[in-house]
Amino acid sequence: MILKTKSFQNTQTQQAIAGQKQEQDVAFYLRRAFKDHPEVLVINDFRFTFNDETAQIDHLIIYTYGFVLIESKSIKGHVEVNQQGEWTRSHGSKWFGMPSPIKQVELQQALLKEMLKQHRSEILGKLLGIRQQSFGMRCWDHVCAVSSDAVINRDTMPTAISELLVKTEFLVDKLKKIMNLKSKFLRLINVSDTRPDFNQEELNSIAKFLIDRHIDPSQATTEITFVQTPQVKEPVASFAVNKVAEVKNQAIAQLTTNSILHCKHCGESTNYTPMYGKFGYYIKCNQCTKNTPMKQACPQCQSTQTKITKAKETYTLHCNDCDNHYRVI
């Protein structure tokens, strides 16, 4: 099941355009393979912040037994990795060093794992109502998907790195081998597979937690600056205070130029209908017909202590921690 599509940015350089094309190709194969699979959840272009660190994961898979992170790399020409794990790539007749995408995705994985671990009590229930479940014993894997027209020299490449490097066209086969998914019946009778699994409710809970924390770089936020009251004579003081309140109210009324709300399923940011239901205010996307809650993390401080209020046709997100307001519709 595809939870989030790729968020495309305006790019001008050839390298950035090629990078987006590679991520789009990977997203295409993931969609073809898992769009109807309820136990394989895919988040494309996932950005999050934790412990003052920000990470961007090209493709994140949440499945019955754990997680797979996929780093996409557009590589034209040859790619080689020496025994020290150092990467080089060719461009024309010249060779250039490049950062290791394996090391990059390892750092992303470590930060994601730490964030989920800290919030485990919010996401997972207790085993038999006694022991708090966690994410440490789950399966954690990562791979690097490179362009299908890249030339990979595996003869001199360390085996451990070669196992993690796959061309886009073979990615799904690699993922199926890593996940090794079985039917519910086979899970019950196969005593040799001791991997702890998530049930569907837990998968959905993890997905909601992560989607709620995704940061969309294209969404603008407004920081409200309060005007200090000037030191004036008493008769003018009340006017000055009222002027400050007027400036503040104007800022809150304007809030953001662009809506901070979009459909979490297809990314649509304008074509939707505001609704109210059992779990509060939400939008119904007129493009994919799915629902997205209006309540989300604060764009300024990322706090989840927020609430949605409605005044006539205006919906506002209020953060209880930093006291900022943001117009969502």
mmCIF file of C-alpha atoms in Angstrom:
data_model
loop_
_atom_site.group_PDB
_atom_site.id
_atom_site.type_symbol
_atom_site.label_atom_id
_atom_site.label_comp_id
_atom_site.label_asym_id
_atom_site.label_seq_id
_atom_site.Cartn_x
_atom_site.Cartn_y
_atom_site.Cartn_z
ATOM 1 C CA MET A 1 0.000 0.000 0.000
ATOM 2 C CA ILE A 2 1.390 3.396 -0.988
ATOM 3 C CA LEU A 3 1.027 5.828 1.912
ATOM 4 C CA LYS A 4 2.854 8.760 0.338
ATOM 5 C CA THR A 5 4.007 9.560 -3.166
ATOM 6 C CA LYS A 6 7.200 11.342 -4.165
ATOM 7 C CA SER A 7 7.244 15.090 -3.391
ATOM 8 C CA PHE A 8 8.751 16.705 -6.470
ATOM 9 C CA GLN A 9 10.712 19.958 -6.184
ATOM 10 C CA ASN A 10 11.579 22.562 -8.784
ATOM 11 C CA THR A 11 15.084 21.604 -9.891
ATOM 12 C CA GLN A 12 17.319 23.085 -12.563
ATOM 13 C CA THR A 13 20.616 21.225 -12.490
ATOM 14 C CA GLN A 14 21.017 18.092 -14.563
ATOM 15 C CA GLN A 15 22.190 16.173 -11.517
ATOM 16 C CA ALA A 16 19.083 17.086 -9.507
ATOM 17 C CA ILE A 17 16.791 16.257 -12.426
ATOM 18 C CA ALA A 18 18.472 12.856 -12.836
ATOM 19 C CA GLY A 19 18.145 12.225 -9.092
ATOM 20 C CA GLN A 20 14.420 12.920 -9.142
ATOM 21 C CA LYS A 21 14.006 10.697 -12.206
ATOM 22 C CA GLN A 22 15.732 7.835 -10.369
ATOM 23 C CA GLU A 23 13.486 8.241 -7.318
ATOM 24 C CA GLN A 24 10.471 8.315 -9.620
ATOM 25 C CA ASP A 25 11.592 5.064 -11.275
ATOM 26 C CA VAL A 26 12.002 3.357 -7.899
ATOM 27 C CA ALA A 27 8.584 4.635 -6.754
ATOM 28 C CA PHE A 28 7.073 3.206 -9.949
ATOM 29 C CA TYR A 29 8.382 -0.310 -9.258
ATOM 30 C CA LEU A 30 7.279 -0.125 -5.621
ATOM 31 C CA ARG A 31 3.802 0.974 -6.647
ATOM 32 C CA ARG A 32 3.480 -1.826 -9.201
ATOM 33 C CA ALA A 33 4.539 -4.445 -6.666
ATOM 34 C CA PHE A 34 2.909 -3.317 -3.413
ATOM 35 C CA LYS A 35 0.053 -0.889 -4.088
ATOM 36 C CA ASP A 36 -2.553 -3.525 -3.158
ATOM 37 C CA HIS A 37 -0.549 -5.252 -0.411
ATOM 38 C CA PRO A 38 -2.016 -4.387 3.036
ATOM 39 C CA GLU A 39 1.056 -5.671 4.911
ATOM 40 C CA VAL A 40 3.636 -3.736 2.897
ATOM 41 C CA LEU A 41 3.342 0.022 3.445
ATOM 42 C CA VAL A 42 5.445 2.396 1.349
ATOM 43 C CA ILE A 43 6.376 5.996 2.150
ATOM 44 C CA ASN A 44 8.237 7.789 -0.634
ATOM 45 C CA ASP A 45 10.416 10.800 0.206
ATOM 46 C CA PHE A 46 10.029 10.735 3.995
ATOM 47 C CA ARG A 47 11.547 13.693 5.866
ATOM 48 C CA PHE A 48 11.600 13.941 9.640
ATOM 49 C CA THR A 49 13.360 15.651 12.524
ATOM 50 C CA PHE A 50 14.438 14.060 15.795
ATOM 51 C CA ASN A 51 16.878 15.190 18.486
ATOM 52 C CA ASP A 52 17.740 18.291 16.448
ATOM 53 C CA GLU A 53 18.732 16.091 13.492
ATOM 54 C CA THR A 54 16.924 16.002 10.154
ATOM 55 C CA ALA A 55 16.888 13.021 7.792
ATOM 56 C CA GLN A 56 15.422 12.378 4.371
ATOM 57 C CA ILE A 57 14.682 8.773 3.385
ATOM 58 C CA ASP A 58 14.090 8.262 -0.336
ATOM 59 C CA HIS A 59 11.812 5.256 0.179
ATOM 60 C CA LEU A 60 10.705 3.604 3.417
ATOM 61 C CA ILE A 61 8.967 0.241 3.611
ATOM 62 C CA ILE A 62 7.107 -0.843 6.734
ATOM 63 C CA TYR A 63 6.102 -4.486 6.644
ATOM 64 C CA THR A 64 5.029 -7.350 8.899
ATOM 65 C CA TYR A 65 8.498 -8.051 10.314
ATOM 66 C CA GLY A 66 10.158 -4.654 10.246
ATOM 67 C CA PHE A 67 11.566 -1.959 7.990
ATOM 68 C CA VAL A 68 13.522 -1.545 4.774
ATOM 69 C CA LEU A 69 15.118 1.779 3.811
ATOM 70 C CA ILE A 70 15.952 2.392 0.152
ATOM 71 C CA GLU A 71 18.479 4.982 -0.987
ATOM 72 C CA SER A 72 18.081 5.959 -4.655
ATOM 73 C CA LYS A 73 21.152 6.974 -6.638
ATOM 74 C CA SER A 74 21.267 8.145 -10.227
ATOM 75 C CA ILE A 75 24.572 6.844 -11.557
ATOM 76 C CA LYS A 76 25.442 7.057 -15.232
ATOM 77 C CA GLY A 77 28.555 5.182 -16.284
ATOM 78 C CA HIS A 78 30.695 2.968 -14.061
ATOM 79 C CA VAL A 79 30.645 2.661 -10.275
ATOM 80 C CA GLU A 80 33.349 1.005 -8.183
ATOM 81 C CA VAL A 81 33.869 0.461 -4.449
ATOM 82 C CA ASN A 82 37.273 -0.492 -3.040
ATOM 83 C CA GLN A 83 37.990 -2.753 -0.069
ATOM 84 C CA GLN A 84 37.862 0.263 2.278
ATOM 85 C CA GLY A 85 34.276 0.979 1.217
ATOM 86 C CA GLU A 86 35.208 4.120 -0.754
ATOM 87 C CA TRP A 87 33.036 4.859 -3.791
ATOM 88 C CA THR A 88 34.079 6.211 -7.187
ATOM 89 C CA ARG A 89 32.065 6.841 -10.338
ATOM 90 C CA SER A 90 32.977 7.675 -13.919
ATOM 91 C CA HIS A 91 31.779 10.603 -15.964
ATOM 92 C CA GLY A 92 33.009 10.441 -19.507
ATOM 93 C CA SER A 93 36.681 9.514 -19.295
ATOM 94 C CA LYS A 94 37.190 10.891 -15.788
ATOM 95 C CA TRP A 95 36.700 9.311 -12.387
ATOM 96 C CA PHE A 96 35.358 11.093 -9.310
ATOM 97 C CA GLY A 97 34.964 10.162 -5.664
ATOM 98 C CA MET A 98 31.461 10.183 -4.184
ATOM 99 C CA PRO A 99 29.934 9.824 -0.702
ATOM 100 C CA SER A 100 28.890 6.310 0.210
ATOM 101 C CA PRO A 101 25.088 5.993 -0.139
ATOM 102 C CA ILE A 102 25.296 2.942 2.150
ATOM 103 C CA LYS A 103 26.753 5.026 4.972
ATOM 104 C CA GLN A 104 24.143 7.680 4.285
ATOM 105 C CA VAL A 105 21.200 5.320 4.617
ATOM 106 C CA GLU A 106 22.741 3.735 7.711
ATOM 107 C CA LEU A 107 22.676 7.132 9.437
ATOM 108 C CA GLN A 108 19.054 7.639 8.409
ATOM 109 C CA GLN A 109 18.157 4.199 9.721
ATOM 110 C CA ALA A 110 19.810 4.840 13.087
ATOM 111 C CA LEU A 111 17.887 8.106 13.572
ATOM 112 C CA LEU A 112 14.570 6.537 12.541
ATOM 113 C CA LYS A 113 15.130 3.595 14.875
ATOM 114 C CA GLU A 114 15.918 5.907 17.789
ATOM 115 C CA MET A 115 12.794 8.002 17.162
ATOM 116 C CA LEU A 116 10.513 4.971 17.033
ATOM 117 C CA LYS A 117 12.159 3.534 20.124
ATOM 118 C CA GLN A 118 11.521 6.697 22.123
ATOM 119 C CA HIS A 119 7.850 6.797 21.073
ATOM 120 C CA ARG A 120 7.208 3.053 21.304
ATOM 121 C CA SER A 121 4.600 3.401 24.057
ATOM 122 C CA GLU A 122 2.549 5.712 21.814
ATOM 123 C CA ILE A 123 2.736 3.372 18.828
ATOM 124 C CA LEU A 124 2.809 -0.220 20.081
ATOM 125 C CA GLY A 125 0.743 -1.925 22.737
ATOM 126 C CA LYS A 126 1.901 -4.184 25.533
ATOM 127 C CA LEU A 127 2.468 -7.891 25.020
ATOM 128 C CA LEU A 128 -0.218 -9.751 26.989
ATOM 129 C CA GLY A 129 -1.020 -6.396 28.544
ATOM 130 C CA ILE A 130 2.212 -6.506 30.605
ATOM 131 C CA ARG A 131 5.406 -6.047 28.611
ATOM 132 C CA GLN A 132 5.885 -2.983 26.430
ATOM 133 C CA GLN A 133 6.735 -3.938 22.853
ATOM 134 C CA SER A 134 9.600 -2.194 21.070
ATOM 135 C CA PHE A 135 11.413 -1.967 17.728
ATOM 136 C CA GLY A 136 14.821 -3.347 18.671
ATOM 137 C CA MET A 137 14.163 -6.990 17.761
ATOM 138 C CA ARG A 138 12.457 -6.177 14.472
ATOM 139 C CA CYS A 139 14.111 -6.620 11.096
ATOM 140 C CA TRP A 140 16.033 -3.557 9.962
ATOM 141 C CA ASP A 141 17.429 -3.623 6.421
ATOM 142 C CA HIS A 142 18.601 -1.110 3.836
ATOM 143 C CA VAL A 143 19.602 -1.195 0.182
ATOM 144 C CA CYS A 144 20.854 1.208 -2.450
ATOM 145 C CA ALA A 145 19.001 1.237 -5.775
ATOM 146 C CA VAL A 146 21.072 2.609 -8.660
ATOM 147 C CA SER A 147 20.097 3.445 -12.236
ATOM 148 C CA SER A 148 19.468 0.434 -14.419
ATOM 149 C CA ASP A 149 21.974 1.679 -17.018
ATOM 150 C CA ALA A 150 24.830 1.947 -14.503
ATOM 151 C CA VAL A 151 27.814 -0.390 -14.925
ATOM 152 C CA ILE A 152 28.672 -2.011 -11.589
ATOM 153 C CA ASN A 153 32.093 -3.584 -11.124
ATOM 154 C CA ARG A 154 31.277 -6.285 -8.576
ATOM 155 C CA ASP A 155 34.547 -8.211 -9.037
ATOM 156 C CA THR A 156 36.564 -5.841 -6.860
ATOM 157 C CA MET A 157 33.692 -4.706 -4.646
ATOM 158 C CA PRO A 158 33.388 -5.951 -1.023
ATOM 159 C CA THR A 159 30.746 -8.677 -0.871
ATOM 160 C CA ALA A 160 28.861 -6.958 1.951
ATOM 161 C CA ILE A 161 28.405 -3.819 -0.163
ATOM 162 C CA SER A 162 27.611 -5.750 -3.333
ATOM 163 C CA GLU A 163 24.732 -7.441 -1.479
ATOM 164 C CA LEU A 164 23.230 -4.032 -0.683
ATOM 165 C CA LEU A 165 23.640 -2.588 -4.182
ATOM 166 C CA VAL A 166 20.882 -3.381 -6.683
ATOM 167 C CA LYS A 167 19.757 -2.025 -10.029
ATOM 168 C CA THR A 168 16.257 -0.520 -10.034
ATOM 169 C CA GLU A 169 14.757 -3.179 -12.282
ATOM 170 C CA PHE A 170 15.752 -5.929 -9.806
ATOM 171 C CA LEU A 171 14.750 -4.009 -6.666
ATOM 172 C CA VAL A 172 11.399 -5.713 -6.077
ATOM 173 C CA ASP A 173 12.982 -9.176 -6.312
ATOM 174 C CA LYS A 174 15.560 -8.088 -3.745
ATOM 175 C CA LEU A 175 12.886 -6.696 -1.421
ATOM 176 C CA LYS A 176 10.787 -9.855 -1.583
ATOM 177 C CA LYS A 177 13.842 -11.886 -0.644
ATOM 178 C CA ILE A 178 14.623 -9.573 2.290
ATOM 179 C CA MET A 179 11.057 -9.454 3.620
ATOM 180 C CA ASN A 180 10.395 -13.165 3.062
ATOM 181 C CA LEU A 181 6.681 -12.686 3.643
ATOM 182 C CA LYS A 182 4.477 -15.665 4.373
ATOM 183 C CA SER A 183 0.759 -16.170 4.597
ATOM 184 C CA LYS A 184 -0.837 -16.046 8.035
ATOM 185 C CA PHE A 185 -1.360 -19.806 7.910
ATOM 186 C CA LEU A 186 2.306 -20.513 7.148
ATOM 187 C CA ARG A 187 3.359 -18.191 9.972
ATOM 188 C CA LEU A 188 1.417 -20.342 12.406
ATOM 189 C CA ILE A 189 2.875 -23.671 11.298
ATOM 190 C CA ASN A 190 6.430 -22.521 10.512
ATOM 191 C CA VAL A 191 8.124 -22.732 13.914
ATOM 192 C CA SER A 192 11.580 -22.086 12.418
ATOM 193 C CA ASP A 193 10.722 -18.466 11.603
ATOM 194 C CA THR A 194 11.141 -16.732 14.968
ATOM 195 C CA ARG A 195 10.842 -13.151 13.697
ATOM 196 C CA PRO A 196 8.407 -11.110 15.833
ATOM 197 C CA ASP A 197 5.692 -9.645 13.654
ATOM 198 C CA PHE A 198 3.440 -6.593 13.657
ATOM 199 C CA ASN A 199 -0.284 -7.169 13.374
ATOM 200 C CA GLN A 200 -2.335 -4.992 11.027
ATOM 201 C CA GLU A 201 -3.365 -2.601 13.793
ATOM 202 C CA GLU A 202 0.277 -2.065 14.757
ATOM 203 C CA LEU A 203 1.291 -1.525 11.129
ATOM 204 C CA ASN A 204 -1.396 1.119 10.787
ATOM 205 C CA SER A 205 -0.309 2.760 14.041
ATOM 206 C CA ILE A 206 3.327 2.962 12.879
ATOM 207 C CA ALA A 207 2.241 4.368 9.529
ATOM 208 C CA LYS A 208 0.075 7.064 11.123
ATOM 209 C CA PHE A 209 2.864 8.049 13.518
ATOM 210 C CA LEU A 210 5.361 8.480 10.672
ATOM 211 C CA ILE A 211 3.011 10.257 8.271
ATOM 212 C CA ASP A 212 2.072 12.715 11.024
ATOM 213 C CA ARG A 213 5.770 13.576 11.437
ATOM 214 C CA HIS A 214 6.613 14.018 7.783
ATOM 215 C CA ILE A 215 7.983 17.468 6.961
ATOM 216 C CA ASP A 216 7.051 18.853 3.559
ATOM 217 C CA PRO A 217 9.746 21.365 2.483
ATOM 218 C CA SER A 218 7.350 23.015 0.027
ATOM 219 C CA GLN A 219 4.986 24.092 2.793
ATOM 220 C CA ALA A 220 5.629 27.604 4.002
ATOM 221 C CA THR A 221 5.214 28.641 7.614
ATOM 222 C CA THR A 222 4.777 32.028 9.162
ATOM 223 C CA GLU A 223 6.560 33.187 12.278
ATOM 224 C CA ILE A 224 4.543 35.839 14.077
ATOM 225 C CA THR A 225 6.630 38.739 15.395
ATOM 226 C CA PHE A 226 5.097 40.820 18.151
ATOM 227 C CA VAL A 227 5.622 44.580 18.075
ATOM 228 C CA GLN A 228 6.877 46.074 21.303
ATOM 229 C CA THR A 229 4.709 48.792 22.805
ATOM 230 C CA PRO A 230 6.574 52.113 22.626
ATOM 231 C CA GLN A 231 7.095 54.171 25.769
ATOM 232 C CA VAL A 232 4.592 57.005 25.327
ATOM 233 C CA LYS A 233 2.463 59.243 27.494
ATOM 234 C CA GLU A 234 -0.519 57.696 29.255
ATOM 235 C CA PRO A 235 -3.262 59.072 26.961
ATOM 236 C CA VAL A 236 -1.623 57.363 23.956
ATOM 237 C CA ALA A 237 -0.859 54.051 25.728
ATOM 238 C CA SER A 238 -4.228 52.481 25.083
ATOM 239 C CA PHE A 239 -3.916 53.296 21.369
ATOM 240 C CA ALA A 240 -0.453 51.709 21.240
ATOM 241 C CA VAL A 241 -1.642 48.516 22.918
ATOM 242 C CA ASN A 242 -4.608 48.319 20.556
ATOM 243 C CA LYS A 243 -2.240 48.778 17.609
ATOM 244 C CA VAL A 244 -0.092 45.871 18.796
ATOM 245 C CA ALA A 245 -3.207 43.707 19.116
ATOM 246 C CA GLU A 246 -4.263 44.775 15.628
ATOM 247 C CA VAL A 247 -0.877 43.789 14.166
ATOM 248 C CA LYS A 248 -1.031 40.453 15.971
ATOM 249 C CA ASN A 249 -4.561 39.752 14.768
ATOM 250 C CA GLN A 250 -3.617 40.657 11.208
ATOM 251 C CA ALA A 251 -0.671 38.256 11.351
ATOM 252 C CA ILE A 252 -2.851 35.468 12.704
ATOM 253 C CA ALA A 253 -5.511 36.215 10.094
ATOM 254 C CA GLN A 254 -2.960 36.019 7.279
ATOM 255 C CA LEU A 255 -1.076 33.067 8.816
ATOM 256 C CA THR A 256 0.400 31.346 5.780
ATOM 257 C CA THR A 257 0.204 32.239 2.119
ATOM 258 C CA ASN A 258 0.180 28.576 1.155
ATOM 259 C CA SER A 259 -1.892 25.963 2.924
ATOM 260 C CA ILE A 260 0.077 23.613 5.177
ATOM 261 C CA LEU A 261 -2.493 20.900 4.522
ATOM 262 C CA HIS A 262 -2.387 18.265 1.801
ATOM 263 C CA CYS A 263 -3.735 14.779 1.142
ATOM 264 C CA LYS A 264 -1.391 12.279 2.790
ATOM 265 C CA HIS A 265 -2.229 9.657 0.157
ATOM 266 C CA CYS A 266 -1.734 11.476 -3.164
ATOM 267 C CA GLY A 267 -0.267 14.831 -2.136
ATOM 268 C CA GLU A 268 -3.159 16.950 -3.478
ATOM 269 C CA SER A 269 -3.039 20.383 -1.769
ATOM 270 C CA THR A 270 -6.068 22.251 -3.153
ATOM 271 C CA ASN A 271 -8.755 19.927 -4.472
ATOM 272 C CA TYR A 272 -10.388 18.634 -1.288
ATOM 273 C CA THR A 273 -13.466 19.113 0.916
ATOM 274 C CA PRO A 274 -13.332 19.881 4.685
ATOM 275 C CA MET A 275 -15.353 17.438 6.793
ATOM 276 C CA TYR A 276 -16.052 16.612 10.429
ATOM 277 C CA GLY A 277 -16.258 13.076 11.809
ATOM 278 C CA LYS A 278 -15.769 10.818 14.804
ATOM 279 C CA PHE A 279 -12.076 11.716 15.132
ATOM 280 C CA GLY A 280 -12.432 15.441 14.474
ATOM 281 C CA TYR A 281 -11.900 17.652 11.452
ATOM 282 C CA TYR A 282 -10.474 16.126 8.286
ATOM 283 C CA ILE A 283 -10.368 16.639 4.527
ATOM 284 C CA LYS A 284 -11.781 14.333 1.882
ATOM 285 C CA CYS A 285 -9.579 14.424 -1.217
ATOM 286 C CA ASN A 286 -11.606 14.962 -4.385
ATOM 287 C CA GLN A 287 -8.793 13.427 -6.426
ATOM 288 C CA CYS A 288 -8.180 10.074 -4.695
ATOM 289 C CA THR A 289 -11.340 10.159 -2.456
ATOM 290 C CA LYS A 290 -9.344 9.297 0.692
ATOM 291 C CA ASN A 291 -9.333 11.104 4.048
ATOM 292 C CA THR A 292 -6.589 13.051 5.837
ATOM 293 C CA PRO A 293 -6.889 14.497 9.377
ATOM 294 C CA MET A 294 -6.427 18.267 9.660
ATOM 295 C CA LYS A 295 -4.664 17.861 12.993
ATOM 296 C CA GLN A 296 -0.919 17.525 12.464
ATOM 297 C CA ALA A 297 2.404 18.429 14.041
ATOM 298 C CA CYS A 298 3.226 22.122 14.436
ATOM 299 C CA PRO A 299 5.211 23.324 11.371
ATOM 300 C CA GLN A 300 7.283 25.606 13.603
ATOM 301 C CA CYS A 301 8.303 23.420 16.581
ATOM 302 C CA GLN A 302 7.085 19.966 15.402
ATOM 303 C CA SER A 303 5.053 19.520 18.596
ATOM 304 C CA THR A 304 2.092 17.135 18.377
ATOM 305 C CA GLN A 305 0.231 19.075 21.071
ATOM 306 C CA THR A 306 -1.998 20.817 18.550
ATOM 307 C CA LYS A 307 -5.708 21.298 17.949
ATOM 308 C CA ILE A 308 -7.959 22.435 15.107
ATOM 309 C CA THR A 309 -10.512 25.213 15.562
ATOM 310 C CA LYS A 310 -13.141 26.416 13.086
ATOM 311 C CA ALA A 311 -14.489 29.945 12.646
ATOM 312 C CA LYS A 312 -17.066 30.166 9.862
ATOM 313 C CA GLU A 313 -15.201 28.756 6.832
ATOM 314 C CA THR A 314 -11.698 29.115 8.306
ATOM 315 C CA TYR A 315 -9.869 26.189 9.943
ATOM 316 C CA THR A 316 -6.880 26.998 12.150
ATOM 317 C CA LEU A 317 -4.164 24.816 13.670
ATOM 318 C CA HIS A 318 -3.150 25.997 17.148
ATOM 319 C CA CYS A 319 0.040 24.762 18.824
ATOM 320 C CA ASN A 320 -0.215 24.495 22.598
ATOM 321 C CA ASP A 321 3.585 24.430 23.026
ATOM 322 C CA CYS A 322 4.819 27.417 20.990
ATOM 323 C CA ASP A 323 1.412 29.176 20.825
ATOM 324 C CA ASN A 324 1.645 29.731 17.071
ATOM 325 C CA HIS A 325 -1.422 29.627 14.827
ATOM 326 C CA TYR A 326 -1.562 28.375 11.247
ATOM 327 C CA ARG A 327 -4.438 28.539 8.851
ATOM 328 C CA VAL A 328 -4.931 25.133 7.252
ATOM 329 C CA ILE A 329 -7.953 26.065 5.110
#
